[in-house]
Coordinates of C-alpha atoms in Angstrom, one line a residue:
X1 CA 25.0 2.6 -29.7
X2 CA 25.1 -0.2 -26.8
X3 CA 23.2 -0.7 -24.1
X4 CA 23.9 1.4 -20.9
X5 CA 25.2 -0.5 -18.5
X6 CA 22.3 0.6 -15.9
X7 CA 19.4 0.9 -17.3
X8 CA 16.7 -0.7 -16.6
X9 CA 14.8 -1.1 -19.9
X10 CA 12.3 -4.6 -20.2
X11 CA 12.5 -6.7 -22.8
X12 CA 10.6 -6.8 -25.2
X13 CA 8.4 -9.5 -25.6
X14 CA 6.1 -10.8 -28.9
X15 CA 2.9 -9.6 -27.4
X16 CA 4.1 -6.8 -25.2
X17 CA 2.2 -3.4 -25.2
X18 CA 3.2 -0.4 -26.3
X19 CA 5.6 2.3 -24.0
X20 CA 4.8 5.4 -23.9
X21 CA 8.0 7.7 -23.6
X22 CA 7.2 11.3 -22.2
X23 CA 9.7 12.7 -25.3
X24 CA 10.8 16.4 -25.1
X25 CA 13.5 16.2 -28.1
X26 CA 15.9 16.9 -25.5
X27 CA 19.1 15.1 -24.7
X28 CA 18.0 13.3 -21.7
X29 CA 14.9 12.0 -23.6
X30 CA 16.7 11.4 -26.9
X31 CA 19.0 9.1 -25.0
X32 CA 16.5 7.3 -23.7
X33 CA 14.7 7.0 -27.0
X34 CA 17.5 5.3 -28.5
X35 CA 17.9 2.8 -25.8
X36 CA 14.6 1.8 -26.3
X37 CA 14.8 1.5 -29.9
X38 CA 17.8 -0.8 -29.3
X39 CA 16.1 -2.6 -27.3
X40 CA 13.3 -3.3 -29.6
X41 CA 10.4 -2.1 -27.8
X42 CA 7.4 -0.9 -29.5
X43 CA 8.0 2.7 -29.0
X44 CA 5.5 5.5 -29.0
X45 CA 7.2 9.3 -28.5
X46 CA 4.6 11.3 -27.1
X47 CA 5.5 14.9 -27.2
X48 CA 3.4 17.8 -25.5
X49 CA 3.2 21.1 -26.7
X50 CA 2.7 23.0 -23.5
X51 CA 1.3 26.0 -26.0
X52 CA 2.9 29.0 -23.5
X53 CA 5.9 30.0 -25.5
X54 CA 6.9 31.5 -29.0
X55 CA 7.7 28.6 -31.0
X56 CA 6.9 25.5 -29.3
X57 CA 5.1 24.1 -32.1
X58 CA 8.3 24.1 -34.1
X59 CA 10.3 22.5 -31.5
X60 CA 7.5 19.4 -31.3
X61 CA 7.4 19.3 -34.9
X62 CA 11.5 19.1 -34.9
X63 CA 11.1 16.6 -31.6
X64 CA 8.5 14.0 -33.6
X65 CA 10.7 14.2 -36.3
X66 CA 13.4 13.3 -34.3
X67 CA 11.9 10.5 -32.8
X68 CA 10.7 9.0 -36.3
X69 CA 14.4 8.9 -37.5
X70 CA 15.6 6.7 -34.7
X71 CA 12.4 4.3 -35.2
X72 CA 9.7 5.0 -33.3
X73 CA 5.9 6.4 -33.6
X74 CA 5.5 9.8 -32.6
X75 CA 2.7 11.7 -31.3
X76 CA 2.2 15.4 -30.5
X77 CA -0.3 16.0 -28.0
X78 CA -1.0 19.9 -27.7
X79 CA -2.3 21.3 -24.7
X80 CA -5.2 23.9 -24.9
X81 CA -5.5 26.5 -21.8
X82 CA -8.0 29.2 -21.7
X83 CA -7.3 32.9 -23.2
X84 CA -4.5 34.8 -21.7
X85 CA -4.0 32.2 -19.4
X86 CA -0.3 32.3 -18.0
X87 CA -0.6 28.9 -15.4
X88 CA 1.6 28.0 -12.8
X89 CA 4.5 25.5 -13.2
X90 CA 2.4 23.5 -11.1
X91 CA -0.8 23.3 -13.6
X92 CA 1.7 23.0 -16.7
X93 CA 3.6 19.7 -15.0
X94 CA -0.7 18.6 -14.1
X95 CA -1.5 19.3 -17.9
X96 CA 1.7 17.3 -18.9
X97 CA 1.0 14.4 -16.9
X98 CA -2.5 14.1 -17.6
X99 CA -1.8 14.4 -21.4
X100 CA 0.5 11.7 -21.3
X101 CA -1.6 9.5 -18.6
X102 CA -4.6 10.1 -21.5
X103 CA -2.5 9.1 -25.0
X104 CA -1.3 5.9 -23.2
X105 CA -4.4 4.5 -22.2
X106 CA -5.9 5.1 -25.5
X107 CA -2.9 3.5 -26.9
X108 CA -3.2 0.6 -24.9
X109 CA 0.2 1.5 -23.2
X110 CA 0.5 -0.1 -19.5
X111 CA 3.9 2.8 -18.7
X112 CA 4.8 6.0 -19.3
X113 CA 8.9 5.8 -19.5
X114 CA 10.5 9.8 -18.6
X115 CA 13.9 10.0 -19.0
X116 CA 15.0 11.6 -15.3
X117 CA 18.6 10.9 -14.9
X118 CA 20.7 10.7 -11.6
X119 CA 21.8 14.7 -11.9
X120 CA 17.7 14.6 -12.0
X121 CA 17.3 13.1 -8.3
X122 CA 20.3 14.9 -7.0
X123 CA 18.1 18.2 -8.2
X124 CA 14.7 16.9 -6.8
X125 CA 15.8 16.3 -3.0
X126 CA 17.5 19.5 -3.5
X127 CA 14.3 21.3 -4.3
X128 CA 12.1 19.4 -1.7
X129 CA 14.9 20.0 1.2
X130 CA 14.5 23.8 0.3
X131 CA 10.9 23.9 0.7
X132 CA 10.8 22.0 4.1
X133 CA 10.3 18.6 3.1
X134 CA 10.2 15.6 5.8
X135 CA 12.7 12.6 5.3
X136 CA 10.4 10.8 3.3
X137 CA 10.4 13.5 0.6
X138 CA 14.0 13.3 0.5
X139 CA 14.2 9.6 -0.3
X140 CA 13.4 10.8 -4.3
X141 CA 12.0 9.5 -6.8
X142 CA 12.0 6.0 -7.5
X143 CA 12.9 3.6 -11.1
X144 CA 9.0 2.0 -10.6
X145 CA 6.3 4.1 -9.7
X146 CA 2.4 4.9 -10.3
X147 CA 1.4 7.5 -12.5
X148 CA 1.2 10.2 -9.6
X149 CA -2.3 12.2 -10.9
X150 CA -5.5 10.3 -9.5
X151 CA -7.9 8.8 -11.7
X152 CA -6.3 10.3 -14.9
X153 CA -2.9 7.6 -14.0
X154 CA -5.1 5.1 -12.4
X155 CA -3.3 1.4 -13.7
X156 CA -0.5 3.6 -15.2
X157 CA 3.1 3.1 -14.4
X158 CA 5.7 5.9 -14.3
X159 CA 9.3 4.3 -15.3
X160 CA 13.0 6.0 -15.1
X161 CA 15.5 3.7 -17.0
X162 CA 18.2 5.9 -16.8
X163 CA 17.6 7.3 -13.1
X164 CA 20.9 5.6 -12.7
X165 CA 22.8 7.6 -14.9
X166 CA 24.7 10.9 -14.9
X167 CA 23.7 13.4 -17.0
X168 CA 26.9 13.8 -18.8
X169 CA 27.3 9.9 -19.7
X170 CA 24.0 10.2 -21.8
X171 CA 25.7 13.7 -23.1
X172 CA 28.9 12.1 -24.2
X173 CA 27.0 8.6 -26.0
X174 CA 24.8 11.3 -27.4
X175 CA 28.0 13.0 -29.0
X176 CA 29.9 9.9 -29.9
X177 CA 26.9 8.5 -31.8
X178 CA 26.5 11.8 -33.6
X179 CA 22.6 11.8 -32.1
X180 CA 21.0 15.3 -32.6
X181 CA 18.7 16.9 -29.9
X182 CA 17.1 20.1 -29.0
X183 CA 18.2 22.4 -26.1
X184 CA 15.3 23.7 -23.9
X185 CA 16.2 28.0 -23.2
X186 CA 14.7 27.2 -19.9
X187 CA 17.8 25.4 -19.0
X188 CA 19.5 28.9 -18.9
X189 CA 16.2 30.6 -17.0
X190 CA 16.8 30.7 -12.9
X191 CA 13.4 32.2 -12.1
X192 CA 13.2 28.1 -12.8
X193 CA 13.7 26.1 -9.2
X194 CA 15.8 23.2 -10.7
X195 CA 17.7 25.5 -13.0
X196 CA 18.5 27.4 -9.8
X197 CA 19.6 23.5 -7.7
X198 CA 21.4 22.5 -11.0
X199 CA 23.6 25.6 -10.6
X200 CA 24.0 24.9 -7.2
X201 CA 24.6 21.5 -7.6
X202 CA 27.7 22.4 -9.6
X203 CA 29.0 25.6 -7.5
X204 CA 29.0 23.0 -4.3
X205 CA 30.9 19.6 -6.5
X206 CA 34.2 20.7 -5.1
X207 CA 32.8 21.0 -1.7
X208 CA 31.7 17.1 -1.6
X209 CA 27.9 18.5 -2.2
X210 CA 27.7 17.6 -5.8
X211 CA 25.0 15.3 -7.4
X212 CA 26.7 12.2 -6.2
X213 CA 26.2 13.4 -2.0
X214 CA 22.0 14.6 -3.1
X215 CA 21.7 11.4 -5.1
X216 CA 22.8 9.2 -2.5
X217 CA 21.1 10.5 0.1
X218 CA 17.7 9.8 -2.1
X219 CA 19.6 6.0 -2.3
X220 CA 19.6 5.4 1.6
X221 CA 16.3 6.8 2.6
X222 CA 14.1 4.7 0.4
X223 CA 14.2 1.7 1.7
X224 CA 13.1 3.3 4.6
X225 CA 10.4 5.5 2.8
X226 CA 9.2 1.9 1.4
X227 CA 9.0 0.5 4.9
X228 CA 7.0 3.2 6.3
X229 CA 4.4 2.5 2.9
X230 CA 4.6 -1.2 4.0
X231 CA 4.0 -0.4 7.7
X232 CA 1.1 1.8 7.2
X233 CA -0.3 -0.8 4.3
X234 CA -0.7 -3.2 7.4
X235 CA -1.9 -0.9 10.2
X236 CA -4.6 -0.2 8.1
X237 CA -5.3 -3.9 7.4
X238 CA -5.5 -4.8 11.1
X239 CA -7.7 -1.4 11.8
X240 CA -10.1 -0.2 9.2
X241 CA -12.8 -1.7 7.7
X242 CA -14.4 -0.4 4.5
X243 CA -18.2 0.1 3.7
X244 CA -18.1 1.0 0.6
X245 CA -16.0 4.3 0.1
X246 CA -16.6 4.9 4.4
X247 CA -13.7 3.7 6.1
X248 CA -14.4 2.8 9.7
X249 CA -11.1 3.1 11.4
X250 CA -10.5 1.9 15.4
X251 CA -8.5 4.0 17.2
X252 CA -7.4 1.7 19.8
X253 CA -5.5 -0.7 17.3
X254 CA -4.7 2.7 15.1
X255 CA -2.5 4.3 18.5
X256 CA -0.8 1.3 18.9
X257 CA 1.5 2.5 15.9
X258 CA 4.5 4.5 15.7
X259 CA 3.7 8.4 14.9
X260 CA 5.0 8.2 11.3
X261 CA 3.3 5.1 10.4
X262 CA 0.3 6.7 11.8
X263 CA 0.0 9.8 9.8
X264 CA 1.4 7.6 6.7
X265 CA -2.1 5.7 6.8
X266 CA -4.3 8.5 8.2
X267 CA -3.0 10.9 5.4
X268 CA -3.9 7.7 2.8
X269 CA -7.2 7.2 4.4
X270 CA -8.4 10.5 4.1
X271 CA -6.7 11.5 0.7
X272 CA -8.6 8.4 -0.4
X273 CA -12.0 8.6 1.3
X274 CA -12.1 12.8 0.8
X275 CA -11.2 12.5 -3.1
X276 CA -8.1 14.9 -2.2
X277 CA -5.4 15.8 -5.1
X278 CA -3.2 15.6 -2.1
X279 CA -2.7 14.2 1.5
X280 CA -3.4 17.0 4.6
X281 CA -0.1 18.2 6.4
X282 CA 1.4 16.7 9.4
X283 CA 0.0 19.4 11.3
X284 CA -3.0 18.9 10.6
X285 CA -3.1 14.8 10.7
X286 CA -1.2 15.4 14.2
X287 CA -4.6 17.5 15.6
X288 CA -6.8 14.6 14.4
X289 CA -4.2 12.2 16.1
X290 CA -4.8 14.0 19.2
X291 CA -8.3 14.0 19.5
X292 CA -9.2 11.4 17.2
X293 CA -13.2 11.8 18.9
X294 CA -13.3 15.3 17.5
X295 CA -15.3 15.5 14.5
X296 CA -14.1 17.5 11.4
X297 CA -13.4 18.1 7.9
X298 CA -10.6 17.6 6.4
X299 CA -8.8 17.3 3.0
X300 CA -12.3 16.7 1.8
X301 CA -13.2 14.3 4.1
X302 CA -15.6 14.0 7.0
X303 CA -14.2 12.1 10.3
X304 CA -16.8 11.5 12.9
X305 CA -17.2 9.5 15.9
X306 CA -19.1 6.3 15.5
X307 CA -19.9 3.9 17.7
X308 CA -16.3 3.5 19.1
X309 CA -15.0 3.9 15.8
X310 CA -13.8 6.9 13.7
X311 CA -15.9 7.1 10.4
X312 CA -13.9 8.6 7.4
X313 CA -16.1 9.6 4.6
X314 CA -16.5 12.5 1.5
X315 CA -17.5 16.1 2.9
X316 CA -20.7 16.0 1.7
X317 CA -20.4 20.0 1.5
X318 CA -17.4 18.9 -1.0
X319 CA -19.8 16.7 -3.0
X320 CA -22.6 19.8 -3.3
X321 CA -20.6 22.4 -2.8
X322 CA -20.3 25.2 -0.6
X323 CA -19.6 29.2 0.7
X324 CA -19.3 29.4 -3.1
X325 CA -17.1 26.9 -4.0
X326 CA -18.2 24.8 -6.9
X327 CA -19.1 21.2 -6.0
X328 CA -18.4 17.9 -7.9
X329 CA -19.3 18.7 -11.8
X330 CA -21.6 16.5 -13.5
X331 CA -19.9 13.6 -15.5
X332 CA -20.8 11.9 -18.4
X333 CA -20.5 8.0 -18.9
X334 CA -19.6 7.2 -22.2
X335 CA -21.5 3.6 -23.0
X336 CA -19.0 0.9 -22.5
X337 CA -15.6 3.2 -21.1
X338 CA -14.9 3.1 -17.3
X339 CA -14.9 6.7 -15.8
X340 CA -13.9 7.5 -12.0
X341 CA -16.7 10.2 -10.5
X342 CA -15.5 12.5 -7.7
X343 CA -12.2 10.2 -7.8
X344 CA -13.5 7.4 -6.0
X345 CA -16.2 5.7 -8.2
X346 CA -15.6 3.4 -11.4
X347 CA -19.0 3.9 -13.6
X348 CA -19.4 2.0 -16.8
X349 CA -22.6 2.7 -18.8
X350 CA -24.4 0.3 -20.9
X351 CA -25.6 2.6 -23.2
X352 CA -25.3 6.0 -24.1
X353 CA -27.0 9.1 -22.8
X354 CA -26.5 8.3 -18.8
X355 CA -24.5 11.3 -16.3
X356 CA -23.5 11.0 -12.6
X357 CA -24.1 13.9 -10.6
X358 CA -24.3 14.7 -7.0
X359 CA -27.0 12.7 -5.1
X360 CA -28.2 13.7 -1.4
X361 CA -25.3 13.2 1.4
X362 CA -22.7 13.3 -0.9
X363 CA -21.5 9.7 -0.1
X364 CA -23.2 8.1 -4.0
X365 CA -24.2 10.1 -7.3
X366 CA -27.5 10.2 -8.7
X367 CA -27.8 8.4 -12.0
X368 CA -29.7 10.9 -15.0
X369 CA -30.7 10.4 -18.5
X370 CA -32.6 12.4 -20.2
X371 CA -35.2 13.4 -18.0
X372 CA -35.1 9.8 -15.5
X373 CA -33.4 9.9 -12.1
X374 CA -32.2 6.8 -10.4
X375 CA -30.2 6.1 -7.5
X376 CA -26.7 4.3 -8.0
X377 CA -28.3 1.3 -6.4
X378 CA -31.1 1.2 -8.6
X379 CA -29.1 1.7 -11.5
X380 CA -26.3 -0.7 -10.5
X381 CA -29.3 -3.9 -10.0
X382 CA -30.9 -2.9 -13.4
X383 CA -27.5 -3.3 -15.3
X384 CA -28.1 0.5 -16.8
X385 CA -24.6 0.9 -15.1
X386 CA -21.9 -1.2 -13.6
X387 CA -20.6 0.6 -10.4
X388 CA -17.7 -0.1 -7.7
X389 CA -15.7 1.9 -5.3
X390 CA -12.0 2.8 -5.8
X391 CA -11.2 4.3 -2.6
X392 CA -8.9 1.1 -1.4
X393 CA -7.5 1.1 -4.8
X394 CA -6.6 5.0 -4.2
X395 CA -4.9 3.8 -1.2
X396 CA -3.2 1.3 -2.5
X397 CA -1.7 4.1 -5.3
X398 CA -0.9 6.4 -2.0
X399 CA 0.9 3.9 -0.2
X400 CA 2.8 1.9 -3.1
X401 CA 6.6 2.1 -2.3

């Protein structure tokens, strides 16, 4: 089976690290999986058992087996969800990821390689033009990318070799190289969203709407998407400065900005700084934009006038908790591993025994073991634990394109 002509697979070098491939058993995947087997990659298959239908267990084993035949390690990772749980898409795709994110760290993997194919993109800016998403949305997904959950993909790279290629090319190199694969029945289910904008995808081909128009469209906004990233990268050079995870942002500079670039860093800044799954809505980054002197919470952040500047900073109700919502849990620091606390603080531990857990004005954890309490300062000078911040580094994973 030959290369394809567009993918974008590395070569392999003596001492390169593993790949991680996100490996399903399915057709798309399988196709990938051979290419980098060919290419002579060290391969690692990592299949999850999502656990939430009869007889998934079989279809990983088949998958892994699968996998071993064309030459590469395999690895089932089963996810575990509580009792009777039924979760969201949402949670599933969040579990997937972070299994994934979590085997190829511990394999000493640097990428996770998912085998999204051109029909792929065509049905994402589909989906996200359904649910109201801006321009930038619609520029897709891109070849190169970080590992979208924060810490758990923190250093991670997402690749798509074959993001480039048509579903049915991988189909018919599949068939001529008498590959086997396993069909996934929730192709066939449309209470699915991208079963639903694959069917319409095909209904609309003869219309000039097929994958090629969605795909292309994905094409000619992301350079465009990647110099709004770049733009905001710079506006927040030139107009915030950082103590420690604070940002203190000036709002003269800040204005001087286009709108877009503008929300692109505030949405960053405050993702970043508030410990926030997700960037606020333009709504909402519009009303801070339009008072910026108004203090507020937001996305789990704090913003606050200070001294002529606007000071970004962690909700401390966030941190402790509030109007019964759980706060920040307690985490422990395994001696010697680097953990992220509250997503915007690397902790090492020198020796076992030591937990972080929400310290006074939510801005720094306490630092507990056994029955001694000491501030992250004290902590960090005694060498008990090696401490920075990660807020800038969570920007940097917003803003990447």
């Amino acid at each position: 089976m030959k290369p394809l002509a567009h993918s974008a697979i590395e070569k392999p070098s003596a001492e390169s690290a593993p790949l991680v491939i996100g490996y399903s058993g399915g057709g798309d995947s399988t196709a990938l999986l051979l290419e980098l087997a060919l290419s002579g990659r060290n391969v690692i298959a990592a299949i999850v058992d999502h656990g939430l239908r009869q007889g998934s267990a079989q279809d990983a084993a088949r998958a892994a087996a699968i996998a071993r035949e064309a030459g590469a390690a395999a690895e089932i990772l089963t996810l575990a969800w509580p009792k009777g749980a039924k979760p969201a898409q949402q949670a599933a795709r969040r579990g997937r990821m972070a299994a994934l994110a979590a085997f190829a760290r511990s394999a000493g993997a640097h990428a996770i390689a998912l085998a999204h194919t051109r029909d792929d993109q065509a049905e994402t800016v589909l989906i996200r033009l359904a649910a109201g998403s801006s321009w930038f949305g619609l520029a897709g997904m891109s070849a190169a990318a970080p590992a979208p959950l924060w810490p758990e993909g923190r250093g991670l790279t997402l690749r798509r070799p074959l993001l480039g290629v048509s579903r049915a090319a991988l189909r018919a190199r599949l068939q001529a190289a008498d590959a086997s694969w396993i069909e996934d029945p929730a192709n066939s289910q449309t209470h699915y969203a991208r079963v639903r904008a694959r069917r319409r995808l095909t209904e609309w081909a003869d219309a000039g709407l097929g994958v090629a128009r969605w795909a292309a469209l994905a094409d000619r906004l992301a350079p465009q998407a990647a110099a709004l990233d770049q733009a905001a990268r710079a506006l927040i050079g030139a107009c915030v400065r950082f103590e420690g995870p604070t940002a203190l942002l000036d709002p003269h500079g800040f204005s001087d900005a286009g709108p877009d670039v503008q929300r692109r860093a505030l949405a960053a800044l405050i993702a970043a700084a508030g410990a926030s799954a997700r960037p606020p809505d333009e709504a909402a980054l519009d009303r801070v934009l339009g008072a910026p002197e108004q203090g507020r919470t937001l996305g789990g952040a704090r913003l606050r006038p200070r001294k002529g500047l606007i000071e970004i900073g962690r909700d401390p109700g966030g941190v402790a908790g509030r109007s019964g919502a759980p706060g920040v849990a307690p985490l422990d620091l395994p001696a010697g591993e680097e953990v992220v606390w509250d997503g915007r603080l690397a902790l090492k531990a020198a020796e076992p025994g030591w937990r972080a857990e929400p310290g006074p004005g939510g801005q720094s954890p306490l630092l507990r073991r056994g029955n001694h309490l000491e501030s992250l300062e004290d902590a960090s000078k005694s060498g008990a634990v090696a401490a920075y911040w990660v807020v800038r580094e969570r920007i940097a994973h917003l803003l990447w394109r």
